[in-house]
mmCIF file of C-alpha atoms in Angstrom:
data_model
loop_
_atom_site.group_PDB
_atom_site.id
_atom_site.type_symbol
_atom_site.label_atom_id
_atom_site.label_comp_id
_atom_site.label_asym_id
_atom_site.label_seq_id
_atom_site.Cartn_x
_atom_site.Cartn_y
_atom_site.Cartn_z
ATOM 1 C CA LYS I 14 50.156 7.858 89.287
ATOM 2 C CA LEU I 15 52.347 6.138 91.846
ATOM 3 C CA HIS I 16 49.807 4.631 94.235
ATOM 4 C CA ASN I 17 51.884 1.489 94.722
ATOM 5 C CA TRP I 18 55.260 3.218 94.832
ATOM 6 C CA VAL I 19 57.114 5.328 97.361
ATOM 7 C CA LEU I 20 59.429 8.047 96.108
ATOM 8 C CA THR I 21 62.659 7.716 98.088
ATOM 9 C CA GLY I 22 64.809 10.241 96.242
ATOM 10 C CA SER I 23 64.642 12.736 93.402
ATOM 11 C CA SER I 24 66.622 15.562 91.838
ATOM 12 C CA ASP I 25 67.079 17.097 88.396
ATOM 13 C CA SER I 26 69.075 14.052 87.319
ATOM 14 C CA THR I 27 67.952 11.152 89.534
ATOM 15 C CA LEU I 28 64.781 9.367 90.563
ATOM 16 C CA SER I 29 64.435 6.475 93.037
ATOM 17 C CA LEU I 30 61.262 4.558 93.839
ATOM 18 C CA VAL I 31 60.325 1.512 95.924
ATOM 19 C CA PHE I 32 57.390 -0.767 95.083
ATOM 20 C CA ARG I 33 54.936 -1.562 97.887
ATOM 21 C CA GLY I 34 55.026 -5.331 97.587
ATOM 22 C CA ALA I 35 54.340 -8.365 99.751
ATOM 23 C CA SER I 36 57.805 -9.906 99.621
ATOM 24 C CA SER I 37 60.393 -9.573 102.369
ATOM 25 C CA GLN I 38 62.504 -7.275 100.182
ATOM 26 C CA TYR I 39 61.249 -4.490 97.977
ATOM 27 C CA LEU I 40 61.689 -3.803 94.270
ATOM 28 C CA THR I 41 63.746 -0.617 93.930
ATOM 29 C CA LEU I 42 64.113 1.375 90.708
ATOM 30 C CA SER I 43 66.794 4.042 90.344
ATOM 31 C CA PHE I 44 66.932 6.254 87.243
ATOM 32 C CA SER I 45 69.871 8.500 86.347
ATOM 33 C CA ILE I 46 69.706 11.159 83.639
ATOM 34 C CA THR I 47 72.840 12.658 82.078
ATOM 35 C CA ASP I 48 73.253 16.172 80.660
ATOM 36 C CA THR I 49 72.569 14.730 77.214
ATOM 37 C CA LEU I 50 69.320 13.137 78.504
ATOM 38 C CA VAL I 51 70.670 9.598 78.408
ATOM 39 C CA VAL I 52 68.757 7.517 80.960
ATOM 40 C CA THR I 53 70.201 4.576 82.849
ATOM 41 C CA LEU I 54 68.174 2.293 85.070
ATOM 42 C CA ASP I 55 69.202 0.141 87.998
ATOM 43 C CA ALA I 56 66.709 -2.350 89.462
ATOM 44 C CA SER I 57 67.274 -4.432 92.573
ATOM 45 C CA MET I 58 65.610 -6.063 95.553
ATOM 46 C CA ASN I 59 66.498 -4.208 98.757
ATOM 47 C CA LYS I 60 65.318 -3.385 102.215
ATOM 48 C CA VAL I 61 63.426 -0.146 102.578
ATOM 49 C CA PRO I 62 65.604 2.884 103.401
ATOM 50 C CA ARG I 63 65.121 3.971 107.008
ATOM 51 C CA SER I 64 63.898 7.371 105.834
ATOM 52 C CA ALA I 65 60.984 5.735 103.987
ATOM 53 C CA GLN I 66 59.960 3.056 106.492
ATOM 54 C CA SER I 67 57.018 5.078 107.760
ATOM 55 C CA PHE I 68 55.372 4.692 104.322
ATOM 56 C CA PHE I 69 55.373 0.894 104.547
ATOM 57 C CA SER I 70 53.198 -1.319 106.690
ATOM 58 C CA GLU I 71 54.528 -4.607 107.971
ATOM 59 C CA SER I 72 50.935 -5.867 107.966
ATOM 60 C CA ARG I 73 51.164 -6.026 104.157
ATOM 61 C CA LYS I 74 53.957 -8.539 104.459
ATOM 62 C CA LYS I 75 52.959 -12.155 103.990
ATOM 63 C CA LYS I 76 54.799 -15.107 105.478
ATOM 64 C CA PHE I 77 55.165 -17.452 102.539
ATOM 65 C CA HIS I 78 55.850 -21.180 102.385
ATOM 66 C CA PRO I 79 59.658 -21.694 102.056
ATOM 67 C CA ALA I 80 59.292 -22.999 98.483
ATOM 68 C CA VAL I 81 57.283 -19.907 97.533
ATOM 69 C CA VAL I 82 59.962 -17.656 99.029
ATOM 70 C CA GLY I 83 62.415 -19.187 96.554
ATOM 71 C CA PHE I 84 59.895 -18.815 93.710
ATOM 72 C CA LEU I 85 59.310 -15.166 94.546
ATOM 73 C CA SER I 86 63.015 -14.401 94.870
ATOM 74 C CA ASN I 87 63.788 -16.054 91.533
ATOM 75 C CA LYS I 88 61.002 -14.256 89.683
ATOM 76 C CA MET I 89 61.766 -10.823 91.132
ATOM 77 C CA SER I 90 65.476 -11.235 90.376
ATOM 78 C CA SER I 91 64.560 -12.118 86.808
ATOM 79 C CA LEU I 92 62.404 -8.991 86.611
ATOM 80 C CA CYS I 93 65.321 -6.876 87.845
ATOM 81 C CA ASP I 94 67.592 -8.400 85.203
ATOM 82 C CA ASP I 95 65.078 -7.633 82.447
ATOM 83 C CA LEU I 96 64.604 -4.057 83.658
ATOM 84 C CA LYS I 97 68.350 -3.417 83.707
ATOM 85 C CA LYS I 98 68.568 -4.547 80.083
ATOM 86 C CA MET I 99 66.091 -1.894 78.965
ATOM 87 C CA ARG I 100 67.436 1.011 76.926
ATOM 88 C CA LEU I 101 65.565 4.226 77.503
ATOM 89 C CA LEU I 102 65.865 6.767 74.683
ATOM 90 C CA SER I 103 64.588 9.702 76.722
ATOM 91 C CA PRO I 104 63.267 10.606 80.201
ATOM 92 C CA SER I 105 59.735 10.594 78.767
ATOM 93 C CA GLU I 106 59.901 6.776 78.732
ATOM 94 C CA ILE I 107 60.385 6.516 82.499
ATOM 95 C CA PRO I 108 56.631 6.360 83.329
ATOM 96 C CA SER I 109 56.042 3.435 80.941
ATOM 97 C CA VAL I 110 58.956 1.521 82.481
ATOM 98 C CA ILE I 111 57.562 2.088 85.981
ATOM 99 C CA HIS I 112 54.150 0.894 84.804
ATOM 100 C CA PHE I 113 55.659 -2.224 83.212
ATOM 101 C CA ALA I 114 57.590 -3.036 86.401
ATOM 102 C CA GLU I 115 54.481 -2.594 88.529
ATOM 103 C CA LEU I 116 52.307 -4.854 86.377
ATOM 104 C CA ARG I 117 54.865 -7.638 86.283
ATOM 105 C CA ALA I 118 55.732 -7.404 89.986
ATOM 106 C CA ALA I 119 52.029 -7.523 90.867
ATOM 107 C CA ARG I 120 51.524 -10.564 88.606
ATOM 108 C CA ILE I 121 54.457 -12.368 90.225
ATOM 109 C CA GLU I 122 53.153 -11.682 93.718
ATOM 110 C CA GLU I 123 49.612 -12.799 92.836
ATOM 111 C CA ALA I 124 51.011 -16.074 91.472
ATOM 112 C CA ALA I 125 53.082 -16.506 94.647
ATOM 113 C CA LYS I 126 50.020 -15.973 96.853
ATOM 114 C CA GLU I 127 47.994 -18.478 94.833
ATOM 115 C CA ILE I 128 50.714 -21.148 94.974
ATOM 116 C CA ASP I 129 51.202 -20.525 98.693
ATOM 117 C CA THR I 130 47.494 -21.058 99.353
ATOM 118 C CA ILE I 131 47.451 -24.320 97.392
ATOM 119 C CA LEU I 132 50.595 -25.658 99.083
ATOM 120 C CA ASN I 133 48.933 -25.072 102.448
ATOM 121 C CA ARG I 134 45.711 -26.723 101.268
ATOM 122 C CA CYS I 135 47.354 -29.794 99.744
ATOM 123 C CA ARG I 136 49.405 -31.424 102.463
ATOM 124 C CA ASP I 137 51.120 -33.883 100.142
ATOM 125 C CA SER I 138 52.465 -31.367 97.628
ATOM 126 C CA PHE I 139 55.623 -29.498 96.725
ATOM 127 C CA LEU I 140 56.989 -26.828 94.384
ATOM 128 C CA GLN I 141 60.353 -26.981 92.632
ATOM 129 C CA PRO I 142 62.185 -25.317 89.721
ATOM 130 C CA SER I 143 61.919 -27.070 86.374
ATOM 131 C CA ASP I 144 64.850 -29.271 85.395
ATOM 132 C CA THR I 145 64.529 -28.296 81.742
ATOM 133 C CA LEU I 146 63.177 -24.749 81.375
ATOM 134 C CA LYS I 147 64.718 -21.716 83.041
ATOM 135 C CA HIS I 148 62.350 -19.724 85.273
ATOM 136 C CA GLU I 149 59.637 -22.391 84.956
ATOM 137 C CA TYR I 150 58.370 -24.210 88.046
ATOM 138 C CA GLU I 151 56.612 -27.495 88.641
ATOM 139 C CA PHE I 152 53.889 -27.983 91.229
ATOM 140 C CA THR I 153 53.279 -31.601 92.233
ATOM 141 C CA ALA I 154 50.504 -32.935 94.444
ATOM 142 C CA PHE I 155 49.351 -36.435 95.410
ATOM 143 C CA PHE I 156 45.683 -37.348 95.794
ATOM 144 C CA LYS I 157 43.947 -40.393 97.255
ATOM 145 C CA ASN I 158 40.443 -41.787 97.024
ATOM 146 C CA SER I 159 38.976 -43.637 100.012
ATOM 147 C CA SER I 160 37.791 -46.479 97.749
ATOM 148 C CA ARG I 161 41.206 -46.793 96.092
ATOM 149 C CA LYS I 162 43.411 -46.917 99.152
ATOM 150 C CA ARG I 163 46.302 -48.586 97.365
ATOM 151 C CA ASP I 164 46.397 -46.054 94.540
ATOM 152 C CA ARG I 165 47.711 -42.512 94.515
ATOM 153 C CA LEU I 166 47.210 -39.984 91.746
ATOM 154 C CA ARG I 167 50.244 -37.817 91.077
ATOM 155 C CA VAL I 168 49.444 -34.485 89.443
ATOM 156 C CA THR I 169 52.269 -32.342 88.082
ATOM 157 C CA LEU I 170 51.570 -28.865 86.739
ATOM 158 C CA SER I 171 54.226 -26.929 84.828
ATOM 159 C CA ILE I 172 53.970 -23.213 85.624
ATOM 160 C CA ALA I 173 55.387 -21.101 82.799
ATOM 161 C CA ASP I 174 57.411 -17.965 83.471
ATOM 162 C CA CYS I 175 54.555 -15.848 82.102
ATOM 163 C CA TYR I 176 51.842 -17.533 84.218
ATOM 164 C CA PRO I 177 48.894 -16.931 84.117
ATOM 165 C CA PHE I 178 49.167 -15.832 80.475
ATOM 166 C CA ALA I 179 50.139 -19.320 79.265
ATOM 167 C CA PRO I 180 48.251 -22.610 79.687
ATOM 168 C CA LEU I 181 49.323 -24.987 82.417
ATOM 169 C CA ASN I 182 50.985 -28.146 81.183
ATOM 170 C CA LEU I 183 49.794 -31.080 83.235
ATOM 171 C CA HIS I 184 50.821 -34.686 83.720
ATOM 172 C CA LEU I 185 48.848 -37.331 85.612
ATOM 173 C CA GLN I 186 50.218 -40.615 86.885
ATOM 174 C CA SER I 187 48.282 -43.317 88.715
ATOM 175 C CA SER I 188 50.489 -45.509 90.904
ATOM 176 C CA SER I 189 48.307 -48.625 90.414
ATOM 177 C CA ASN I 190 46.430 -47.588 87.263
ATOM 178 C CA GLN I 191 43.115 -47.458 89.106
ATOM 179 C CA PHE I 192 42.458 -43.866 88.008
ATOM 180 C CA ASP I 193 41.352 -43.195 84.414
ATOM 181 C CA THR I 194 44.114 -40.656 83.770
ATOM 182 C CA ASP I 195 43.333 -40.293 80.046
ATOM 183 C CA SER I 196 39.770 -39.212 80.715
ATOM 184 C CA MET I 197 40.837 -36.949 83.566
ATOM 185 C CA ASN I 198 43.543 -35.399 81.394
ATOM 186 C CA ARG I 199 41.023 -34.464 78.702
ATOM 187 C CA ARG I 200 38.726 -32.810 81.227
ATOM 188 C CA LEU I 201 41.492 -30.971 83.045
ATOM 189 C CA ARG I 202 43.070 -29.573 79.871
ATOM 190 C CA LYS I 203 39.864 -27.635 79.242
ATOM 191 C CA ILE I 204 40.289 -26.034 82.677
ATOM 192 C CA ALA I 205 44.042 -25.418 82.464
ATOM 193 C CA LYS I 206 43.610 -22.532 80.024
ATOM 194 C CA PRO I 207 45.400 -19.188 80.554
ATOM 195 C CA GLY I 208 43.911 -16.888 83.159
ATOM 196 C CA PHE I 209 44.275 -15.772 86.746
ATOM 197 C CA GLY I 210 43.418 -18.565 89.170
ATOM 198 C CA ALA I 211 44.039 -21.343 86.626
ATOM 199 C CA LEU I 212 46.170 -23.314 89.070
ATOM 200 C CA THR I 213 43.469 -23.181 91.726
ATOM 201 C CA ARG I 214 40.758 -24.228 89.254
ATOM 202 C CA VAL I 215 42.748 -27.270 88.146
ATOM 203 C CA ILE I 216 43.473 -28.391 91.721
ATOM 204 C CA ASP I 217 39.801 -27.914 92.673
ATOM 205 C CA ALA I 218 38.778 -29.991 89.650
ATOM 206 C CA VAL I 219 41.196 -32.796 90.601
ATOM 207 C CA HIS I 220 39.747 -32.847 94.126
ATOM 208 C CA ALA I 221 36.265 -33.240 92.635
ATOM 209 C CA LEU I 222 37.335 -35.991 90.221
ATOM 210 C CA VAL I 223 39.065 -38.171 92.816
ATOM 211 C CA ARG I 224 36.421 -37.719 95.501
#
């Protein structure tokens, strides 16, 4: 079943598909099969071929925050690299590879949409690549309480490459030590468990705690 894919080329020895995603470029998979049934796979992010443009709707495209554009590009490039490293033993493995690519691409795009929504909600926030771990990102936001005007709470969430299947690592810092960061940390760690929407749940909880 290829509900989220468009077939852009096929023959006895080749197969090319494009994933219907939300990013500005599309995930393209190209399989080649030799006479001895050796399968090679090329994966890349490309524009849609003119011949297939009628199968894609520009309304599906989302205009992301600039930081999320970088996040999405990095993650999809990493997916392409991992796909190209795969060794297929026979053409019968092609469907499972397509399914794997679809699940991971969809997970990446859902994470991008969630981060984009939060960046737009939290004015004083930003997203950047981790300085220590490859493919990991850090989301940082600053919160204020009307009764603690001189204090700002800095919340940093480390987003693992496999988000949302790994817990969020969080760090809280109070600029004037007026927030009880130890107590807040204990409460938030219970919320920062693996699962879709974890980032949103943590940010919502912080809003409630500093209100």
